[in-house]
Amino acid sequence: MNDERDSITRRTALKGAAAAAVATGVLAANPWASQATAAPRKRSRRDVAIFGGGMAGLSAAHELVERGFAVTVYEPSRLGGKAFSHDVPGTAKGGRKALPGEHGFRFFPGCYQHVPDTMERIPVAGGGNVRSRHLVNVETAVIAFDDAGYAPTTAPTSAIGMLEHAGPIVDLDNLRNALTTGLSFVRDISPLELAYFVNRELIFATSCDERRYGQWEKMSWREFVKADSKSPAYRRYLAGALTRALVAAKSETASARTIGSIGLALATSATGLVPQYGAGPINGGVDRILNAPTNHAWIDPWVAYLKRRGVTFAMNQGVAAFEYAGGQITGARLTSGAAVDADWYVAAMPIDRLGPLLSPALLAADPSLRGIGKLNDDWMVGIQFYLSRRSVLPPGHIAALGTPWALTGLFQAKPWGVDFAKKYGDGRTRDCLSIDISDWDEPGILYGKPAKRCTKKEIAKEVWAQMSRAMNAGGKKILRDDEIVAWSLDPGISWTPKITNATPLMVNTAGSYEHRPHAHTKIPNFFIGGDHVRTNIDLATMEGANEAGRRVANSIIAASDSPAKDAAVHPLWELPFLEPLKAEDRKRYRSGQRHVLDV
C-alpha cells in the first residue's frame, strides 16, 4: 500500500503522545506505512495563516474555511501560483478583452480527482460550477516528431473523438502521414525493442509497493527501461520524449517509481475500467482542458467564492521569517515588517522560497525538514503565439516528440469555442497556439544555445522554428511565419540582468522521495503545502498541490481536535486484477528475489 493512504485516522493517532511515538517509529522503519502525525497539544483556536496563494494554499484555504476555520492567505505577487493566467498588457482594443497569456496551457488528465472535485464546488455566475461550465474534453491528439521521415498525425483519443472529428482523421493527408510515421517507427525501433518496453511497463504495473519504493524509487526511468543498451530511437522517443511530453520530466534523472506511477495512472484512466476516474475510450475524458483563460474560468471565481466564505487575502505580503520558541511557531514576520499571530501556520510556497525560511531552530525541531534542501527544481513555462488564421486541426494537444526543448502545444480557438477576433486583441488574432517549453538546458536548432542562455526574442524564434519543423514535416504547412500577429512569453521569466524564473517546479529525481516533507511536521502548529509534499499523485502538478492542500487541512483538523470531517484524499486507482500479481511480487521482494518478469 502507498504510504499516503491512511489506514488509521490522524485523529486516532493524535490520541496521546504514546500512540504518536509508535506511529512515528513505524514511519521510520517503513516508508510506505500509513501517515501519522506527532501529537500536538489540543487547541480550540482556529486562526490559520497560509503563506502562499498558489494551488496548495488556495486548496487548504478552501477546505478549512468550509469547516469553520478563520483563514488568511498571504501572497507576495499573484494568486493561482503556476496555474495563473494573465492579460497581455496593451493588447485590448475596440472593446475586446486583452490577448490571453498563460504560464502554460492546462492539461487535466482523466486520472485527476482532487482538482475536478474542487472545481465542482466553485459556483460561477449564471449557474453551474467551474467543472460543469469550463472543464471540457478534447478528444484528439497530434503526434509530431522532430526527425526526418516522420510526419505529424492526428489521432482520436476516444470513440467520441473519432465520430466528432472523422473528417480530419480519415483525411488522405492524415492517413498518409500516419502510414509514413508508422513505417518510420517500425524501421527505427524494432518489434523486439517495442516488446521490451511494454515488458518494462508490465513489470512496474505488477510490482508491489515495497518494490516500487525500495527498488524503483532509487533508479532513474532511463535506467529502469534499459535505454542505454537500446537503439537511438528507443532512447530518444520511448525513454525520453514520451516522458518529457507527458510529465515534463527528464528520463535520465526522474525517479522510475514516479514516472511509472503516473504513466500507469494515465493508462488506467484511459481504459475506462476504473469508475473513480470517470474517463475511458468510449465517452472520452482522458484529456481535459479549460475552455477559457485559467484565471477567467477558474482562479477568479475560486477567489471570489473563498472571499464570500470569509477567507481574507493579504496581497503583496510575503513571509520573511517564522519565529520559534517553546516547541512551536510563535509568530511570523512579513517582508513588510508586520507581524502575524495565528494558531496554525502553513508554508504553501515553492521549495526555492521555503528553503531559506527553515531556520536552524526549525531544522533542529524537525530534522526531516533538512531534506527539502536536497530537492531539485526545474523550469517549465509557456509562450503563446497569436495567429491570423484559425487552425484547421481538430481540438487536441500537440506532442512534438524529440524537439530539443521538449515542446507540447494546444491551439485554443476550437476547444474554447470562441471567435478570437471578436473577443480578444485588436481583431487580427483568430487563434492562439499555446506552447509549453519543458527543457531549458538543451541547445536549440537556430542559435545552438539552451533557452536559459537566450534572449526573449531568441526564445520566441527558437520555439517557433522547432515547432514548425515538427508540425510541417508532413508536407502541409500547418504553421506559417507570416501568420504570427504577436507572441507573449510567461512574465515569470525575466532578465535582471541574467535570466531568472519566478516559478520553477520541483522535479522528482531518483531517490528524492525520502527528502520530501509530509504536510504535517514535528512542530505541532507548522504545516507544509505544495507539489513537493508527499502525495498519492507524487508529481509536480496542480493535482499534487491540491492534494497537498487537503492534507494540510486534514492535519490542522486533527491537530485542533476539530469535529469536522476530513477533506477527501483519493488514491491512484489501479486495475483490481493486478492485485494477485502484486501480492506474489511482495513475497518475492521480501525474500530478496527479482520481479518474475525482470530478466
mmCIF file of C-alpha atoms in Angstrom, residues 137-326:
data_model
loop_
_atom_site.group_PDB
_atom_site.id
_atom_site.type_symbol
_atom_site.label_atom_id
_atom_site.label_comp_id
_atom_site.label_asym_id
_atom_site.label_seq_id
_atom_site.Cartn_x
_atom_site.Cartn_y
_atom_site.Cartn_z
ATOM 1 C CA ASN A 137 -12.896 17.150 -23.107
ATOM 2 C CA VAL A 138 -10.536 17.245 -26.059
ATOM 3 C CA GLU A 139 -10.865 14.029 -27.984
ATOM 4 C CA THR A 140 -7.907 14.066 -30.373
ATOM 5 C CA ALA A 141 -4.149 14.472 -30.193
ATOM 6 C CA VAL A 142 -1.459 15.408 -32.688
ATOM 7 C CA ILE A 143 1.757 13.412 -32.520
ATOM 8 C CA ALA A 144 4.668 15.095 -34.291
ATOM 9 C CA PHE A 145 8.316 14.052 -34.453
ATOM 10 C CA ASP A 146 11.422 16.154 -34.825
ATOM 11 C CA ASP A 147 13.055 13.698 -37.191
ATOM 12 C CA ALA A 148 13.305 13.189 -40.940
ATOM 13 C CA GLY A 149 10.965 10.511 -42.255
ATOM 14 C CA TYR A 150 8.235 11.193 -39.709
ATOM 15 C CA ALA A 151 5.056 13.215 -40.241
ATOM 16 C CA PRO A 152 2.562 14.742 -37.776
ATOM 17 C CA THR A 153 -0.524 12.594 -37.287
ATOM 18 C CA THR A 154 -3.904 13.405 -35.757
ATOM 19 C CA ALA A 155 -5.400 10.529 -33.765
ATOM 20 C CA PRO A 156 -8.636 10.195 -31.772
ATOM 21 C CA THR A 157 -8.361 9.629 -28.034
ATOM 22 C CA SER A 158 -11.864 8.148 -27.758
ATOM 23 C CA ALA A 159 -14.715 6.798 -29.850
ATOM 24 C CA ILE A 160 -16.479 10.131 -29.393
ATOM 25 C CA GLY A 161 -13.406 11.846 -30.818
ATOM 26 C CA MET A 162 -13.462 9.571 -33.838
ATOM 27 C CA LEU A 163 -17.126 10.331 -34.501
ATOM 28 C CA GLU A 164 -16.854 14.075 -33.944
ATOM 29 C CA HIS A 165 -13.673 14.569 -35.966
ATOM 30 C CA ALA A 166 -13.790 11.754 -38.501
ATOM 31 C CA GLY A 167 -13.200 14.157 -41.406
ATOM 32 C CA PRO A 168 -9.702 15.383 -40.461
ATOM 33 C CA ILE A 169 -8.723 11.985 -39.058
ATOM 34 C CA VAL A 170 -9.550 9.994 -42.230
ATOM 35 C CA ASP A 171 -8.332 12.808 -44.465
ATOM 36 C CA LEU A 172 -5.987 11.439 -47.122
ATOM 37 C CA ASP A 173 -3.079 13.604 -45.947
ATOM 38 C CA ASN A 174 -3.504 12.471 -42.336
ATOM 39 C CA LEU A 175 -3.721 8.804 -43.341
ATOM 40 C CA ARG A 176 -0.584 9.238 -45.465
ATOM 41 C CA ASN A 177 1.187 10.859 -42.515
ATOM 42 C CA ALA A 178 0.115 8.036 -40.197
ATOM 43 C CA LEU A 179 1.450 5.434 -42.610
ATOM 44 C CA THR A 180 4.709 7.325 -43.102
ATOM 45 C CA THR A 181 5.254 7.740 -39.371
ATOM 46 C CA GLY A 182 4.262 4.154 -38.610
ATOM 47 C CA LEU A 183 6.710 2.735 -41.122
ATOM 48 C CA SER A 184 9.466 5.024 -39.873
ATOM 49 C CA PHE A 185 8.790 3.998 -36.296
ATOM 50 C CA VAL A 186 8.926 0.294 -37.119
ATOM 51 C CA ARG A 187 12.141 0.893 -39.076
ATOM 52 C CA ASP A 188 13.841 2.780 -36.250
ATOM 53 C CA ILE A 189 12.519 0.815 -33.262
ATOM 54 C CA SER A 190 12.379 -2.933 -33.746
ATOM 55 C CA PRO A 191 9.412 -5.039 -32.636
ATOM 56 C CA LEU A 192 11.758 -6.655 -30.128
ATOM 57 C CA GLU A 193 12.518 -3.273 -28.551
ATOM 58 C CA LEU A 194 8.829 -2.334 -28.500
ATOM 59 C CA ALA A 195 8.043 -5.614 -26.761
ATOM 60 C CA TYR A 196 10.837 -4.990 -24.287
ATOM 61 C CA PHE A 197 9.484 -1.534 -23.449
ATOM 62 C CA VAL A 198 5.997 -2.975 -22.914
ATOM 63 C CA ASN A 199 7.503 -5.634 -20.673
ATOM 64 C CA ARG A 200 9.158 -2.953 -18.500
ATOM 65 C CA GLU A 201 5.781 -1.234 -18.173
ATOM 66 C CA LEU A 202 4.225 -4.558 -17.117
ATOM 67 C CA ILE A 203 6.960 -5.062 -14.551
ATOM 68 C CA PHE A 204 6.083 -1.784 -12.913
ATOM 69 C CA ALA A 205 2.327 -2.398 -13.090
ATOM 70 C CA THR A 206 2.707 -5.726 -11.294
ATOM 71 C CA SER A 207 5.322 -4.599 -8.763
ATOM 72 C CA CYS A 208 4.298 -4.375 -5.123
ATOM 73 C CA ASP A 209 4.571 -1.038 -3.337
ATOM 74 C CA GLU A 210 7.556 -2.256 -1.350
ATOM 75 C CA ARG A 211 9.482 -2.857 -4.559
ATOM 76 C CA ARG A 212 8.346 0.439 -6.056
ATOM 77 C CA TYR A 213 9.645 2.380 -3.072
ATOM 78 C CA GLY A 214 12.552 0.132 -2.191
ATOM 79 C CA GLN A 215 13.937 -0.550 -5.674
ATOM 80 C CA TRP A 216 12.368 1.505 -8.469
ATOM 81 C CA GLU A 217 12.456 4.757 -6.476
ATOM 82 C CA LYS A 218 16.232 4.526 -6.336
ATOM 83 C CA MET A 219 16.831 4.371 -10.085
ATOM 84 C CA SER A 220 16.052 6.706 -12.964
ATOM 85 C CA TRP A 221 13.386 5.952 -15.552
ATOM 86 C CA ARG A 222 16.071 5.742 -18.235
ATOM 87 C CA GLU A 223 17.868 3.106 -16.185
ATOM 88 C CA PHE A 224 14.626 1.242 -15.496
ATOM 89 C CA VAL A 225 13.744 0.901 -19.211
ATOM 90 C CA LYS A 226 17.389 -0.017 -20.010
ATOM 91 C CA ALA A 227 17.637 2.786 -22.560
ATOM 92 C CA ASP A 228 21.434 2.877 -22.786
ATOM 93 C CA SER A 229 21.551 -0.592 -24.308
ATOM 94 C CA LYS A 230 18.903 0.149 -26.943
ATOM 95 C CA SER A 231 18.696 1.955 -30.280
ATOM 96 C CA PRO A 232 18.934 5.750 -30.575
ATOM 97 C CA ALA A 233 15.221 5.954 -31.472
ATOM 98 C CA TYR A 234 14.289 3.889 -28.400
ATOM 99 C CA ARG A 235 16.320 6.247 -26.219
ATOM 100 C CA ARG A 236 15.014 9.367 -27.903
ATOM 101 C CA TYR A 237 11.314 8.576 -28.178
ATOM 102 C CA LEU A 238 10.245 5.739 -25.883
ATOM 103 C CA ALA A 239 12.566 6.541 -22.988
ATOM 104 C CA GLY A 240 12.951 10.293 -23.377
ATOM 105 C CA ALA A 241 10.367 12.142 -25.458
ATOM 106 C CA LEU A 242 7.295 10.371 -24.080
ATOM 107 C CA THR A 243 8.408 11.137 -20.546
ATOM 108 C CA ARG A 244 9.015 14.788 -21.404
ATOM 109 C CA ALA A 245 5.701 15.184 -23.234
ATOM 110 C CA LEU A 246 3.518 13.523 -20.610
ATOM 111 C CA VAL A 247 5.070 14.637 -17.329
ATOM 112 C CA ALA A 248 7.753 17.228 -18.203
ATOM 113 C CA ALA A 249 10.477 15.121 -16.588
ATOM 114 C CA LYS A 250 13.913 14.056 -17.757
ATOM 115 C CA SER A 251 14.185 10.300 -18.126
ATOM 116 C CA GLU A 252 17.847 10.301 -17.096
ATOM 117 C CA THR A 253 17.123 11.849 -13.687
ATOM 118 C CA ALA A 254 13.432 11.244 -12.912
ATOM 119 C CA SER A 255 12.558 8.534 -10.420
ATOM 120 C CA ALA A 256 11.403 5.340 -12.126
ATOM 121 C CA ARG A 257 8.759 4.980 -9.433
ATOM 122 C CA THR A 258 7.351 8.441 -10.120
ATOM 123 C CA ILE A 259 7.259 8.062 -13.912
ATOM 124 C CA GLY A 260 5.950 4.522 -13.651
ATOM 125 C CA SER A 261 3.196 5.561 -11.247
ATOM 126 C CA ILE A 262 1.888 8.472 -13.315
ATOM 127 C CA GLY A 263 2.225 6.501 -16.543
ATOM 128 C CA LEU A 264 0.223 3.669 -15.022
ATOM 129 C CA ALA A 265 -2.428 6.129 -13.798
ATOM 130 C CA LEU A 266 -2.754 7.708 -17.241
ATOM 131 C CA ALA A 267 -3.050 4.313 -18.893
ATOM 132 C CA THR A 268 -5.504 3.037 -16.285
ATOM 133 C CA SER A 269 -7.806 6.038 -16.650
ATOM 134 C CA ALA A 270 -7.756 5.578 -20.432
ATOM 135 C CA THR A 271 -9.092 2.021 -20.153
ATOM 136 C CA GLY A 272 -12.407 3.167 -18.702
ATOM 137 C CA LEU A 273 -12.285 0.236 -16.276
ATOM 138 C CA VAL A 274 -11.893 2.348 -13.131
ATOM 139 C CA PRO A 275 -15.142 4.189 -12.342
ATOM 140 C CA GLN A 276 -13.423 6.619 -9.958
ATOM 141 C CA TYR A 277 -11.648 8.215 -12.923
ATOM 142 C CA GLY A 278 -14.785 8.739 -14.987
ATOM 143 C CA ALA A 279 -12.887 8.529 -18.272
ATOM 144 C CA GLY A 280 -12.465 5.957 -20.978
ATOM 145 C CA PRO A 281 -12.042 5.088 -24.652
ATOM 146 C CA ILE A 282 -15.746 5.391 -25.467
ATOM 147 C CA ASN A 283 -17.053 8.539 -23.779
ATOM 148 C CA GLY A 284 -13.699 10.311 -23.542
ATOM 149 C CA GLY A 285 -12.481 12.479 -20.697
ATOM 150 C CA VAL A 286 -8.941 11.115 -20.862
ATOM 151 C CA ASP A 287 -7.717 14.604 -21.801
ATOM 152 C CA ARG A 288 -9.471 17.728 -20.499
ATOM 153 C CA ILE A 289 -8.774 21.443 -20.659
ATOM 154 C CA LEU A 290 -10.388 24.691 -19.543
ATOM 155 C CA ASN A 291 -12.432 26.450 -22.226
ATOM 156 C CA ALA A 292 -11.189 29.944 -21.305
ATOM 157 C CA PRO A 293 -8.116 31.598 -19.755
ATOM 158 C CA THR A 294 -7.338 29.917 -16.446
ATOM 159 C CA ASN A 295 -7.939 32.953 -14.267
ATOM 160 C CA HIS A 296 -11.209 33.816 -16.002
ATOM 161 C CA ALA A 297 -12.528 30.265 -15.894
ATOM 162 C CA TRP A 298 -11.200 29.070 -12.547
ATOM 163 C CA ILE A 299 -8.921 31.164 -10.345
ATOM 164 C CA ASP A 300 -11.060 34.343 -10.265
ATOM 165 C CA PRO A 301 -14.323 32.502 -9.426
ATOM 166 C CA TRP A 302 -12.427 30.466 -6.837
ATOM 167 C CA VAL A 303 -11.018 33.525 -5.077
ATOM 168 C CA ALA A 304 -14.427 35.216 -5.202
ATOM 169 C CA TYR A 305 -16.033 32.160 -3.603
ATOM 170 C CA LEU A 306 -13.384 31.953 -0.872
ATOM 171 C CA LYS A 307 -13.852 35.638 -0.093
ATOM 172 C CA ARG A 308 -17.608 35.138 0.251
ATOM 173 C CA ARG A 309 -16.931 32.265 2.648
ATOM 174 C CA GLY A 310 -14.721 34.526 4.772
ATOM 175 C CA VAL A 311 -11.127 33.963 3.602
ATOM 176 C CA THR A 312 -9.012 37.114 3.912
ATOM 177 C CA PHE A 313 -6.397 37.741 1.219
ATOM 178 C CA ALA A 314 -3.393 39.865 2.183
ATOM 179 C CA MET A 315 -1.833 40.698 -1.163
ATOM 180 C CA ASN A 316 1.742 41.858 -1.759
ATOM 181 C CA GLN A 317 2.653 40.270 1.566
ATOM 182 C CA GLY A 318 5.297 37.571 1.779
ATOM 183 C CA VAL A 319 6.719 35.850 4.835
ATOM 184 C CA ALA A 320 10.284 36.762 5.803
ATOM 185 C CA ALA A 321 10.713 34.537 8.862
ATOM 186 C CA PHE A 322 8.947 32.133 11.200
ATOM 187 C CA GLU A 323 9.529 32.700 14.902
ATOM 188 C CA TYR A 324 10.035 29.605 17.018
ATOM 189 C CA ALA A 325 10.061 29.151 20.784
ATOM 190 C CA GLY A 326 8.826 26.646 23.294
#
